[in-house]
XYZ file of N, CA and C in Angstrom:
780
model
N 0.889 -1.210 0.072
C 0.209 0.149 0.012
C 0.768 1.086 0.062
N 0.711 2.069 -0.879
C 1.474 3.271 -1.203
C 1.283 4.049 0.520
N 2.616 4.758 0.699
C 2.595 5.617 1.887
C 1.336 6.483 2.021
N 0.959 7.370 1.127
C 0.002 8.257 0.623
C -1.225 7.739 1.508
N -1.513 6.550 1.054
C -2.734 5.866 1.185
C -2.950 5.336 2.810
N -1.644 4.825 2.997
C -1.710 4.739 4.557
C -2.014 5.727 5.416
N -1.339 6.767 5.288
C -1.406 7.891 6.015
C -2.677 8.745 6.335
N -3.313 8.735 4.812
C -4.913 8.603 4.559
C -5.809 7.956 5.511
N -5.212 6.675 5.541
C -6.317 5.528 6.152
C -5.952 5.758 7.616
N -4.709 6.250 8.086
C -4.734 6.640 9.601
C -5.058 7.634 10.370
N -5.374 8.558 9.200
C -6.247 9.914 9.494
C -7.580 9.503 9.896
N -8.142 9.012 8.795
C -9.760 8.502 8.820
C -9.838 7.915 9.990
N -9.131 6.824 10.662
C -9.292 5.837 11.669
C -9.163 6.782 12.849
N -8.262 7.728 12.703
C -8.242 8.714 13.903
C -9.162 9.502 14.159
N -9.716 9.832 13.003
C -11.065 11.089 13.207
C -12.431 9.957 13.581
N -12.418 8.857 13.423
C -13.477 7.841 13.845
C -13.321 7.614 15.287
N -12.034 7.224 15.460
C -11.843 7.058 17.060
C -11.791 8.032 17.860
N -11.585 9.600 17.518
C -11.712 10.443 18.545
C -13.003 10.637 19.236
N -14.186 10.669 18.736
C -15.377 10.604 19.655
C -15.400 9.744 20.862
N -14.977 8.350 20.351
C -14.820 7.589 21.647
C -14.267 7.891 22.669
N -12.709 8.108 22.341
C -11.594 8.763 23.158
C -12.223 10.120 23.751
N -12.925 10.576 23.059
C -13.398 11.791 24.171
C -14.710 11.360 25.201
N -15.223 10.231 24.762
C -16.181 9.969 25.559
C -15.705 8.892 26.646
N -14.902 8.462 26.234
C -13.908 7.877 27.442
C -13.273 8.361 28.669
N -12.734 9.547 27.785
C -11.862 10.511 28.921
C -12.979 11.171 29.875
N -14.258 11.419 29.189
C -15.488 12.231 30.081
C -15.720 11.423 30.890
N -15.773 10.213 30.941
C -16.665 9.016 31.618
C -15.460 8.717 33.168
N -14.455 8.919 32.538
C -13.018 8.764 33.519
C -13.042 9.886 34.196
N -12.885 10.726 33.531
C -12.788 12.079 34.654
C -14.444 12.213 35.685
N -15.347 11.851 35.176
C -16.633 11.714 35.955
C -16.383 10.780 37.108
N -15.938 9.616 36.644
C -15.835 8.645 37.797
C -14.958 9.055 38.930
N -13.771 9.775 38.417
C -12.562 10.245 39.223
C -13.172 11.083 40.036
N -14.237 12.064 39.913
C -14.489 12.957 40.644
C -15.463 12.681 41.766
N -16.163 11.092 41.641
C -17.168 10.589 42.559
C -16.431 10.029 43.955
N -16.932 10.235 45.190
C -16.085 9.645 46.218
C -15.950 8.331 46.247
N -15.259 7.677 46.801
C -14.754 6.095 46.491
C -15.903 5.409 46.965
N -16.190 4.409 46.258
C -17.783 3.522 46.662
C -19.042 4.165 45.833
N -18.693 4.988 45.511
C -20.087 5.598 44.864
C -19.805 5.566 43.174
N -21.077 5.393 42.749
C -21.298 5.206 41.370
C -22.561 5.594 40.780
N -22.943 6.028 39.477
C -23.735 6.352 38.947
C -24.775 5.049 38.368
N -25.964 4.949 38.150
C -26.165 3.739 37.356
C -28.122 4.345 36.759
N -28.442 3.113 36.001
C -29.914 3.932 35.461
C -30.655 2.744 35.803
N -31.820 2.449 36.563
C -32.804 1.464 37.195
C -34.171 1.825 37.021
N -34.554 0.764 36.234
C -36.083 1.266 35.979
C -36.356 2.566 35.139
N -35.273 2.826 34.314
C -35.490 4.226 33.650
C -35.168 5.533 34.384
N -34.744 5.346 35.625
C -34.549 6.528 36.659
C -33.138 6.319 36.943
N -32.430 7.454 36.595
C -31.059 7.994 36.839
C -30.578 7.695 38.676
N -29.761 6.909 38.890
C -29.551 6.522 40.396
C -27.974 6.550 40.643
N -27.954 7.367 42.161
C -26.571 7.257 42.248
C -26.316 6.532 43.545
N -25.462 5.599 43.934
C -25.508 4.897 45.137
C -24.141 5.083 45.659
N -24.523 5.251 46.943
C -23.138 5.137 47.961
C -23.379 4.928 49.015
N -23.864 3.685 48.979
C -23.965 2.776 49.920
C -23.128 1.869 50.707
N -22.502 1.830 51.974
C -21.406 1.294 52.677
C -20.241 2.067 52.333
N -20.227 3.713 51.701
C -18.883 4.142 51.234
C -18.127 4.759 52.222
N -18.349 4.752 53.608
C -17.716 5.119 54.554
C -17.916 6.732 54.613
N -18.881 7.321 54.078
C -18.817 8.599 54.131
C -19.376 9.337 55.369
N -18.654 10.437 55.905
C -18.890 11.257 57.210
C -19.622 12.578 56.599
N -19.982 12.968 55.418
C -20.798 14.007 55.006
C -21.554 13.568 53.802
N -22.680 14.654 53.344
C -23.332 14.400 52.079
C -22.308 14.675 50.808
N -21.931 13.847 49.770
C -21.057 14.364 48.753
C -21.454 15.314 48.084
N -20.729 16.220 47.318
C -21.047 17.485 46.539
C -20.877 17.242 45.119
N -20.607 16.270 44.851
C -20.426 15.957 43.497
C -21.815 14.814 42.652
N -22.665 15.023 43.478
C -23.754 14.035 42.797
C -24.382 14.728 41.760
N -24.365 13.850 40.733
C -25.040 14.414 39.400
C -26.313 15.199 39.419
N -26.634 16.448 38.894
C -27.910 16.950 39.524
C -29.042 16.722 38.799
N -28.856 15.420 37.780
C -30.113 15.053 37.167
C -30.496 13.325 37.967
N -30.091 13.264 39.113
C -30.231 12.253 39.848
C -31.601 12.145 40.182
N -32.088 10.888 39.926
C -33.498 10.639 40.569
C -33.760 9.910 41.657
N -32.797 8.850 41.930
C -32.812 8.096 43.063
C -31.304 8.104 43.926
N -31.365 8.529 45.099
C -29.868 8.643 45.723
C -29.813 7.655 46.988
N -28.906 7.084 47.239
C -28.824 6.020 48.254
C -27.500 6.283 48.666
N -27.555 6.839 50.102
C -26.581 7.142 50.997
C -26.568 6.445 52.586
N -27.260 5.183 52.375
C -27.641 4.382 53.673
C -26.217 3.892 53.919
N -26.216 3.351 54.973
C -24.823 2.522 55.750
C -23.624 3.213 55.835
N -23.981 4.637 56.113
C -22.519 5.234 56.292
C -22.710 5.792 57.342
N -21.616 7.063 57.745
C -21.179 7.555 58.936
C -21.733 8.936 58.906
N -22.846 9.352 58.192
C -23.130 10.826 58.064
C -23.659 11.371 59.352
N -23.049 12.104 60.062
C -23.338 12.811 61.938
C -24.582 13.673 61.674
N -24.742 14.470 60.516
C -25.714 15.758 60.357
C -25.825 16.062 58.863
N -27.277 16.485 58.984
C -27.500 17.287 57.521
C -27.683 18.720 57.863
N -26.395 19.182 56.955
C -26.574 20.794 56.940
C -27.576 21.429 56.010
N -27.858 22.881 56.437
C -28.852 23.451 55.498
C -28.150 23.369 53.856
N -29.408 23.080 52.911
C -29.143 22.912 51.369
C -28.394 21.946 51.348
N -28.365 20.896 52.065
C -27.617 19.745 51.959
C -28.101 19.091 50.355
N -28.925 19.476 49.838
C -29.515 18.785 48.530
C -30.194 19.458 47.445
N -29.627 20.948 47.472
C -30.235 21.889 47.081
C -29.902 21.929 45.616
N -28.999 21.233 45.275
C -28.714 20.859 43.528
C -29.411 19.683 42.867
N -30.238 18.885 43.637
C -30.927 17.748 42.919
C -32.552 18.069 42.793
N -32.678 18.943 42.027
C -34.060 19.352 41.793
C -34.915 18.241 41.309
N -34.289 17.069 40.804
C -35.263 16.010 40.037
C -35.187 14.834 41.029
N -34.716 15.072 42.449
C -34.704 13.887 42.936
C -36.053 13.264 43.740
N -36.283 12.192 43.527
C -37.576 11.484 43.955
C -37.481 10.324 45.162
N -36.501 9.837 45.232
C -36.132 8.896 46.641
C -34.529 9.340 47.334
N -34.771 9.331 48.580
C -33.692 9.562 49.061
C -33.470 8.770 50.398
N -32.641 8.074 50.259
C -32.269 7.018 51.509
C -30.961 7.098 52.273
N -31.319 7.825 53.529
C -30.536 8.089 54.573
C -30.266 7.264 55.348
N -31.068 5.952 55.630
C -31.013 5.161 56.565
C -29.775 4.279 57.257
N -29.530 3.939 58.382
C -28.253 3.425 58.735
C -27.327 4.260 58.856
N -27.281 5.440 59.123
C -26.083 6.327 59.337
C -25.913 6.709 60.862
N -25.350 7.907 61.427
C -25.206 8.743 62.170
C -25.774 9.914 62.945
N -26.899 10.283 61.974
C -27.780 11.350 62.008
C -28.233 11.802 63.150
N -27.778 12.639 64.048
C -28.232 13.101 65.065
C -28.831 14.592 65.128
N -28.621 15.149 63.998
C -29.065 16.589 64.104
C -29.487 16.911 62.221
N -30.769 17.507 62.359
C -31.034 17.910 60.836
C -31.477 19.496 60.844
N -30.488 20.438 60.195
C -30.895 21.473 60.061
C -31.967 22.245 59.545
N -32.442 23.041 59.885
C -33.656 23.625 59.230
C -33.564 24.090 57.778
N -34.103 23.546 56.994
C -33.663 23.927 55.349
C -32.877 22.991 54.683
N -32.520 21.760 55.421
C -31.934 20.711 54.869
C -32.181 20.209 53.460
N -33.613 20.162 53.501
C -34.215 19.332 52.290
C -34.855 20.487 51.758
N -34.634 21.857 51.607
C -34.889 22.669 50.796
C -34.604 22.398 49.051
N -35.598 22.719 48.744
C -35.431 22.302 46.970
C -36.057 20.989 46.597
N -36.193 20.334 47.696
C -36.864 18.999 47.264
C -38.488 18.541 47.274
N -38.946 19.866 47.876
C -40.360 19.915 48.057
C -41.437 19.419 46.816
N -40.965 19.562 45.532
C -41.650 19.471 44.336
C -41.899 17.848 44.059
N -40.658 17.495 44.026
C -40.529 16.059 43.426
C -40.288 14.891 44.527
N -39.452 15.128 45.583
C -39.615 14.011 46.352
C -40.549 13.522 47.049
N -40.667 12.129 46.627
C -41.757 11.302 47.320
C -41.175 10.112 48.486
N -40.089 9.939 48.916
C -39.750 8.781 49.778
C -38.406 9.647 50.249
N -38.513 9.679 51.679
C -37.273 9.793 52.331
C -37.016 9.027 53.521
N -36.139 8.158 53.647
C -35.686 7.199 54.562
C -34.653 8.096 55.701
N -34.988 8.116 56.684
C -34.318 8.254 58.095
C -34.168 7.390 59.066
N -34.652 6.221 58.803
C -34.641 5.168 59.613
C -33.190 4.535 60.222
N -33.247 4.208 61.595
C -31.795 3.721 61.925
C -30.843 4.671 61.988
N -31.104 5.825 62.747
C -30.415 6.979 63.147
C -30.198 7.218 64.364
N -29.560 8.169 64.746
C -29.456 8.675 66.074
C -30.250 10.139 66.231
N -31.336 10.156 65.711
C -32.333 11.430 65.792
C -33.098 11.075 67.358
N -32.855 12.334 68.117
C -33.505 12.148 69.500
C -34.488 13.388 69.464
N -34.373 14.701 68.621
C -35.418 15.825 68.844
C -35.141 16.383 67.347
N -35.815 16.536 66.490
C -35.969 17.340 65.130
C -37.067 18.388 65.294
N -37.052 19.700 64.953
C -37.808 20.674 64.622
C -38.566 20.415 63.469
N -39.680 20.438 63.473
C -40.882 20.262 62.175
C -40.493 21.200 61.157
N -39.778 22.280 61.441
C -39.299 23.147 60.477
C -38.383 22.612 59.391
N -37.552 21.576 60.238
C -36.726 21.096 58.920
C -37.216 20.479 57.902
N -38.638 19.943 57.897
C -39.644 19.101 56.833
C -40.428 20.134 56.446
N -40.073 21.044 56.430
C -41.158 22.472 55.863
C -41.357 21.907 54.479
N -42.869 21.893 53.990
C -43.306 22.158 52.791
C -42.978 20.059 52.277
N -42.135 19.615 52.805
C -42.164 18.127 52.305
C -43.466 17.501 52.111
N -43.635 17.165 50.712
C -44.955 16.286 50.820
C -44.556 14.710 50.462
N -43.013 14.384 50.794
C -42.734 12.824 50.865
C -43.075 11.925 51.666
N -42.981 10.837 51.668
C -43.339 9.752 52.633
C -42.135 9.437 53.541
N -42.201 9.719 54.822
C -41.204 9.878 55.626
C -40.853 8.724 56.629
N -39.835 8.264 56.711
C -39.346 6.985 57.573
C -38.644 7.483 58.711
N -39.317 7.347 59.765
C -38.639 7.835 61.205
C -38.287 6.964 62.326
N -38.529 5.443 61.929
C -38.381 4.555 62.939
C -36.955 4.168 63.142
N -36.813 3.544 64.389
C -35.556 2.931 64.864
C -34.623 4.154 65.148
N -35.034 5.090 66.003
C -34.393 6.522 66.403
C -34.714 6.466 67.901
N -33.299 7.050 68.492
C -33.649 7.047 70.001
C -34.624 8.450 70.373
N -35.957 8.532 70.317
C -36.685 9.607 70.202
C -36.792 10.038 71.617
N -36.719 11.297 71.753
C -37.259 11.723 72.984
C -38.816 12.276 73.002
N -39.695 11.593 73.520
C -41.105 11.874 73.270
C -41.665 13.166 74.219
N -41.811 14.130 73.486
C -42.182 15.179 74.026
C -43.036 16.170 73.132
N -43.341 17.681 73.292
C -44.321 18.111 72.200
C -43.551 18.133 71.042
N -42.079 18.369 71.028
C -41.450 18.567 69.693
C -41.550 17.485 68.864
N -41.361 16.340 69.675
C -41.999 15.190 68.622
C -43.455 15.266 67.935
N -44.143 15.777 68.847
C -45.730 15.491 68.544
C -45.835 16.279 67.222
N -45.415 17.697 67.382
C -45.739 18.435 66.483
C -44.759 17.908 65.345
N -43.578 17.440 65.304
C -43.131 16.674 63.854
C -43.812 15.469 63.370
N -44.269 14.671 64.083
C -45.234 13.652 63.643
C -46.608 14.304 62.947
N -46.895 15.234 63.331
C -48.390 15.531 62.736
C -48.102 16.501 61.487
N -46.714 16.741 61.625
C -46.172 17.875 60.458
C -45.640 17.144 59.063
N -45.192 15.638 59.190
C -44.755 14.839 58.316
C -46.012 13.804 57.709
N -45.591 13.310 56.418
C -46.437 12.013 55.984
C -45.632 10.904 56.189
N -45.982 10.072 57.368
C -45.032 8.997 57.521
C -45.241 7.772 56.619
N -44.052 7.073 56.321
C -44.174 5.927 55.179
C -44.996 4.905 55.942
N -45.713 4.301 55.100
C -46.786 2.886 55.593
C -45.727 2.098 56.377
N -46.337 1.834 57.342
C -45.942 0.608 58.143
C -44.924 0.701 59.170
N -44.215 2.606 59.105
C -43.187 2.994 59.537
C -43.574 3.519 61.341
N -44.572 3.678 61.266
C -45.243 4.527 62.507
C -44.825 3.866 64.010
N -45.136 2.445 63.812
C -44.989 1.523 64.862
C -43.355 1.456 65.504
N -42.327 1.865 64.585
C -41.205 1.825 64.697
C -40.597 3.046 65.511
N -41.618 4.194 65.696
C -41.274 5.318 66.186
C -41.473 5.135 67.957
N -40.409 4.820 68.319
C -40.653 4.505 70.125
C -39.833 5.394 70.924
N -40.679 5.675 72.249
C -39.964 6.484 73.067
C -38.841 5.869 73.729
N -37.474 6.191 73.464
C -36.255 6.147 74.047
C -36.097 6.855 75.530
N -36.957 7.873 75.432
C -36.719 8.697 76.817
C -37.922 9.649 76.876
N -38.438 9.905 78.012
C -39.487 10.684 78.153
C -39.672 11.331 79.647
N -40.180 12.276 79.725
C -40.679 12.987 80.991
C -41.304 12.114 82.072
N -41.927 11.293 81.512
C -42.808 10.276 82.378
C -42.388 8.981 81.995
N -41.492 8.053 82.975
C -41.116 6.900 82.842
C -41.858 6.118 82.378
N -43.221 5.846 82.361
C -44.118 4.610 81.768
C -44.215 4.810 80.356
N -43.647 5.920 79.689
C -43.720 5.936 78.364
C -42.422 5.412 77.415
N -41.446 5.156 78.188
C -40.163 4.668 77.627
C -40.409 3.127 77.102
N -40.105 3.096 76.097
C -40.317 1.628 75.390
C -41.716 1.456 74.639
N -42.668 2.233 74.463
C -43.639 2.305 73.936
C -43.911 3.061 72.649
N -44.758 2.597 71.767
C -44.516 3.333 70.345
C -45.298 4.487 70.827
N -44.809 5.726 70.017
C -45.468 7.162 70.363
C -46.597 7.413 69.900
N -47.311 6.758 68.754
C -48.491 7.105 68.715
C -49.697 6.055 69.337
N -49.085 5.232 69.864
C -49.771 4.704 71.248
C -49.764 5.497 72.425
N -48.844 6.444 72.692
C -48.731 7.212 73.929
C -49.516 8.378 73.548
N -49.478 8.967 72.393
C -50.196 10.164 72.162
C -51.859 9.861 71.932
N -51.898 8.729 72.096
C -53.441 8.367 71.894
C -54.344 8.946 73.258
N -53.273 8.970 74.431
C -53.695 9.081 75.646
C -53.213 10.007 76.340
N -52.108 11.069 75.650
C -51.378 11.896 76.484
C -51.114 12.843 75.410
N -51.826 14.332 75.266
C -51.374 15.203 74.657
C -50.117 16.045 75.130
N -49.087 15.880 74.612
C -47.649 16.486 75.090
C -47.688 18.008 75.079
N -48.311 18.440 74.007
C -48.326 19.727 73.785
C -49.201 20.690 74.995
N -50.384 19.853 74.897
C -51.310 20.383 76.331
C -50.609 20.660 77.328
N -49.735 19.269 77.962
C -49.554 19.430 79.329
C -48.362 20.487 79.342
N -47.569 20.800 78.366
C -46.574 21.801 78.357
C -47.141 23.007 78.522
N -48.474 23.596 77.864
C -49.449 24.502 77.895
C -49.427 24.936 79.166
N -50.158 23.660 79.960
C -50.518 23.870 80.993
C -49.525 24.386 82.244
N -48.366 23.269 81.876
C -47.251 24.062 82.570
C -47.052 25.277 82.844
N -46.710 25.776 81.567
C -46.481 27.364 81.327
C -47.379 28.186 81.964
N -49.032 27.564 81.722
C -49.795 28.530 82.322
C -49.606 28.648 84.149
N -49.553 27.609 84.577
C -49.254 27.435 85.983
C -47.749 28.240 86.416
N -46.769 28.601 85.674
C -45.768 29.070 86.011
C -46.149 30.430 85.913
N -46.721 31.016 84.910
C -47.217 32.252 85.074
C -48.281 32.790 85.870
N -49.181 32.167 86.253
C -49.966 32.251 87.381
C -49.229 32.435 88.784
N -48.003 31.686 89.018
C -47.399 31.514 90.327
C -46.604 32.993 90.260
N -46.122 33.119 89.039
C -45.066 34.427 88.647
C -46.037 35.803 89.015
N -47.265 35.634 88.189
C -48.118 36.768 88.784
C -48.677 36.991 90.159
N -49.180 35.544 90.889
C -49.154 35.857 92.595
C -47.986 36.424 93.312
N -47.022 35.744 92.972
C -45.771 36.488 93.579
C -45.482 38.140 93.509
N -45.777 38.823 92.149
C -45.757 39.918 91.990
C -46.680 40.631 92.683
N -47.988 39.968 92.683
C -49.162 40.491 93.406
C -49.188 40.592 94.773
N -48.576 39.401 95.391
C -48.037 39.513 96.987
C -46.941 40.306 97.709
N -46.254 40.715 96.306
C -45.081 41.565 96.745
C -45.859 43.111 96.898
N -46.839 43.255 95.837
C -47.579 44.871 95.706
C -48.004 45.195 97.318
N -48.869 43.918 97.535
C -49.573 44.052 98.768
C -48.650 44.260 99.976
N -47.957 43.570 100.071
C -46.888 43.543 101.269
C -46.523 45.024 101.260
N -46.190 45.637 100.182
C -45.535 46.981 100.087
C -46.750 47.856 100.712
N -47.910 47.625 99.974
C -49.029 48.607 100.416
C -49.565 48.637 102.169
N -49.245 47.392 102.372
C -49.453 47.011 103.902
C -48.627 47.623 104.750
N -47.205 47.702 104.325
C -46.192 48.255 105.147
C -46.254 49.767 105.095
N -46.591 50.259 103.886
C -46.953 51.794 103.702
C -47.696 52.243 104.436
N -48.745 51.655 104.508
C -50.014 52.290 105.405
C -49.721 52.157 106.772
N -49.142 50.888 107.373
C -49.117 50.882 108.667
C -47.709 52.089 109.171
N -46.577 52.130 108.511
C -45.672 53.338 108.402
C -46.284 54.513 108.917
N -47.125 54.710 107.910
C -47.966 56.065 107.820
C -48.849 56.483 109.334
N -49.389 55.291 109.527
C -50.251 55.209 110.921
C -49.219 55.371 111.972
N -48.268 54.885 112.175
C -46.915 54.894 113.119
C -46.817 56.176 113.370
N -46.312 57.167 112.258
C -45.987 58.311 112.158
C -46.926 59.100 112.650
N -48.219 59.047 112.147
C -49.430 59.912 112.356
C -49.832 59.690 114.089
N -49.593 58.379 114.582
C -49.586 58.372 115.860
C -48.799 58.964 116.775
N -47.529 58.865 116.314
C -46.341 59.608 117.144
C -46.609 61.024 117.113
N -47.176 61.971 115.821
C -47.137 63.078 115.605
C -48.013 63.979 116.745
N -49.755 62.869 116.637
C -50.934 62.872 117.853
C -50.179 63.259 119.081
N -49.276 61.952 119.517
C -49.013 61.997 120.591
C -47.836 63.320 121.190
N -47.199 63.712 120.109
C -46.425 64.929 120.343
C -47.323 66.119 120.530
N -48.449 66.216 119.921
C -49.427 67.388 119.980
C -50.104 67.480 120.940
N -50.167 66.566 121.781
C -50.939 66.388 122.898
C -49.866 66.710 124.162
N -48.703 66.596 124.004
C -47.644 67.159 124.919
C -47.568 68.786 124.928
N -47.949 69.313 123.952
C -47.699 70.545 123.558
C -48.807 71.531 124.490
N -48.489 72.719 124.610
C -49.729 73.664 125.484
C -50.658 73.915 124.708
N -51.789 74.088 125.321
C -53.186 74.331 124.344
C -53.329 74.998 123.355
N -52.875 76.560 123.379
C -53.046 77.026 122.021
C -52.093 76.529 120.881
N -51.040 76.214 120.976
C -49.968 75.558 120.233
C -50.494 74.475 119.493
N -51.145 73.632 120.483
C -51.687 72.516 120.246
C -53.017 72.436 119.274
N -53.812 73.162 119.532
C -55.037 73.684 118.716
C -54.213 73.933 117.068
N -53.470 75.058 117.517
C -52.864 75.534 115.881
C -52.321 74.137 115.264
N -51.249 73.369 115.837
C -50.783 72.216 115.058
C -51.870 71.221 114.787
N -52.858 71.113 115.571
C -54.118 70.199 115.106
C -54.699 70.404 114.102
N -55.147 71.912 113.767
C -55.603 72.394 112.402
C -54.951 72.063 111.450
N -53.422 72.550 111.456
C -52.358 72.056 110.585
C -52.233 70.626 110.038
N -52.272 69.766 110.839
C -52.538 68.496 111.030
C -53.647 68.204 110.019
N -55.081 68.656 110.349
C -56.092 67.936 109.743
C -56.081 68.510 108.323
N -55.913 70.011 108.357
C -55.463 70.372 106.623
C -54.888 69.848 105.911
N -53.581 69.112 106.525
C -52.643 68.577 106.012
C -53.171 67.073 105.299
N -54.291 66.582 106.435
C -54.674 65.389 106.022
C -55.717 65.508 105.213
N -56.624 66.615 105.347
C -57.566 66.789 104.131
C -56.895 67.160 102.670
């Protein structure tokens, strides 16, 4: 084969291979950006990003923004900061189960309200979370198997979220102001106890006690003031009685005028 033809054939081959090389380089670059143990895939037509058992200690930052299903389960994530998932507008399912999550900041799920329909926070270390952390979420939420403190805050949270089917029985009182509640399912407990109403009554009683204390102080001061003035008036009258007649009458008139 002539040299010219070989060069031409080589050039054509190179041009044909270039797109494949660029695609391969792009894939390798993307893979290198993902945390170790994380990888993208497609499941049932949905773009999925899996980071299960990847020893993560925080939510990864390089998650593809077209992800539909995100698995961050079985890691070591301790808390969820504000805007942790703000760059994932198409997220439908989020699995954060079996981590060490003990705190969820308000706004952690901001940006997910429109599409997210499943949120799994089971088997973490949640003790108390504000209902504001789940503001506007329409997702089915799994909060089971956490060491919950059963109080008004948890009651407000449960009323604010839509619990995943079959998960309510796993929300158990790990601690409570009333010892008899420990170890019982929270929904069973609030069937007989309104934690928020108990809190309101306690607050009302505290306010009444405070008001009574102030009232008692005012009354005590008035009684002291009246008695003190009576004592001064008695002393003055005794003094007037000890004076000569004319001066006494003049002083008495002055005293009566002053009193009037």
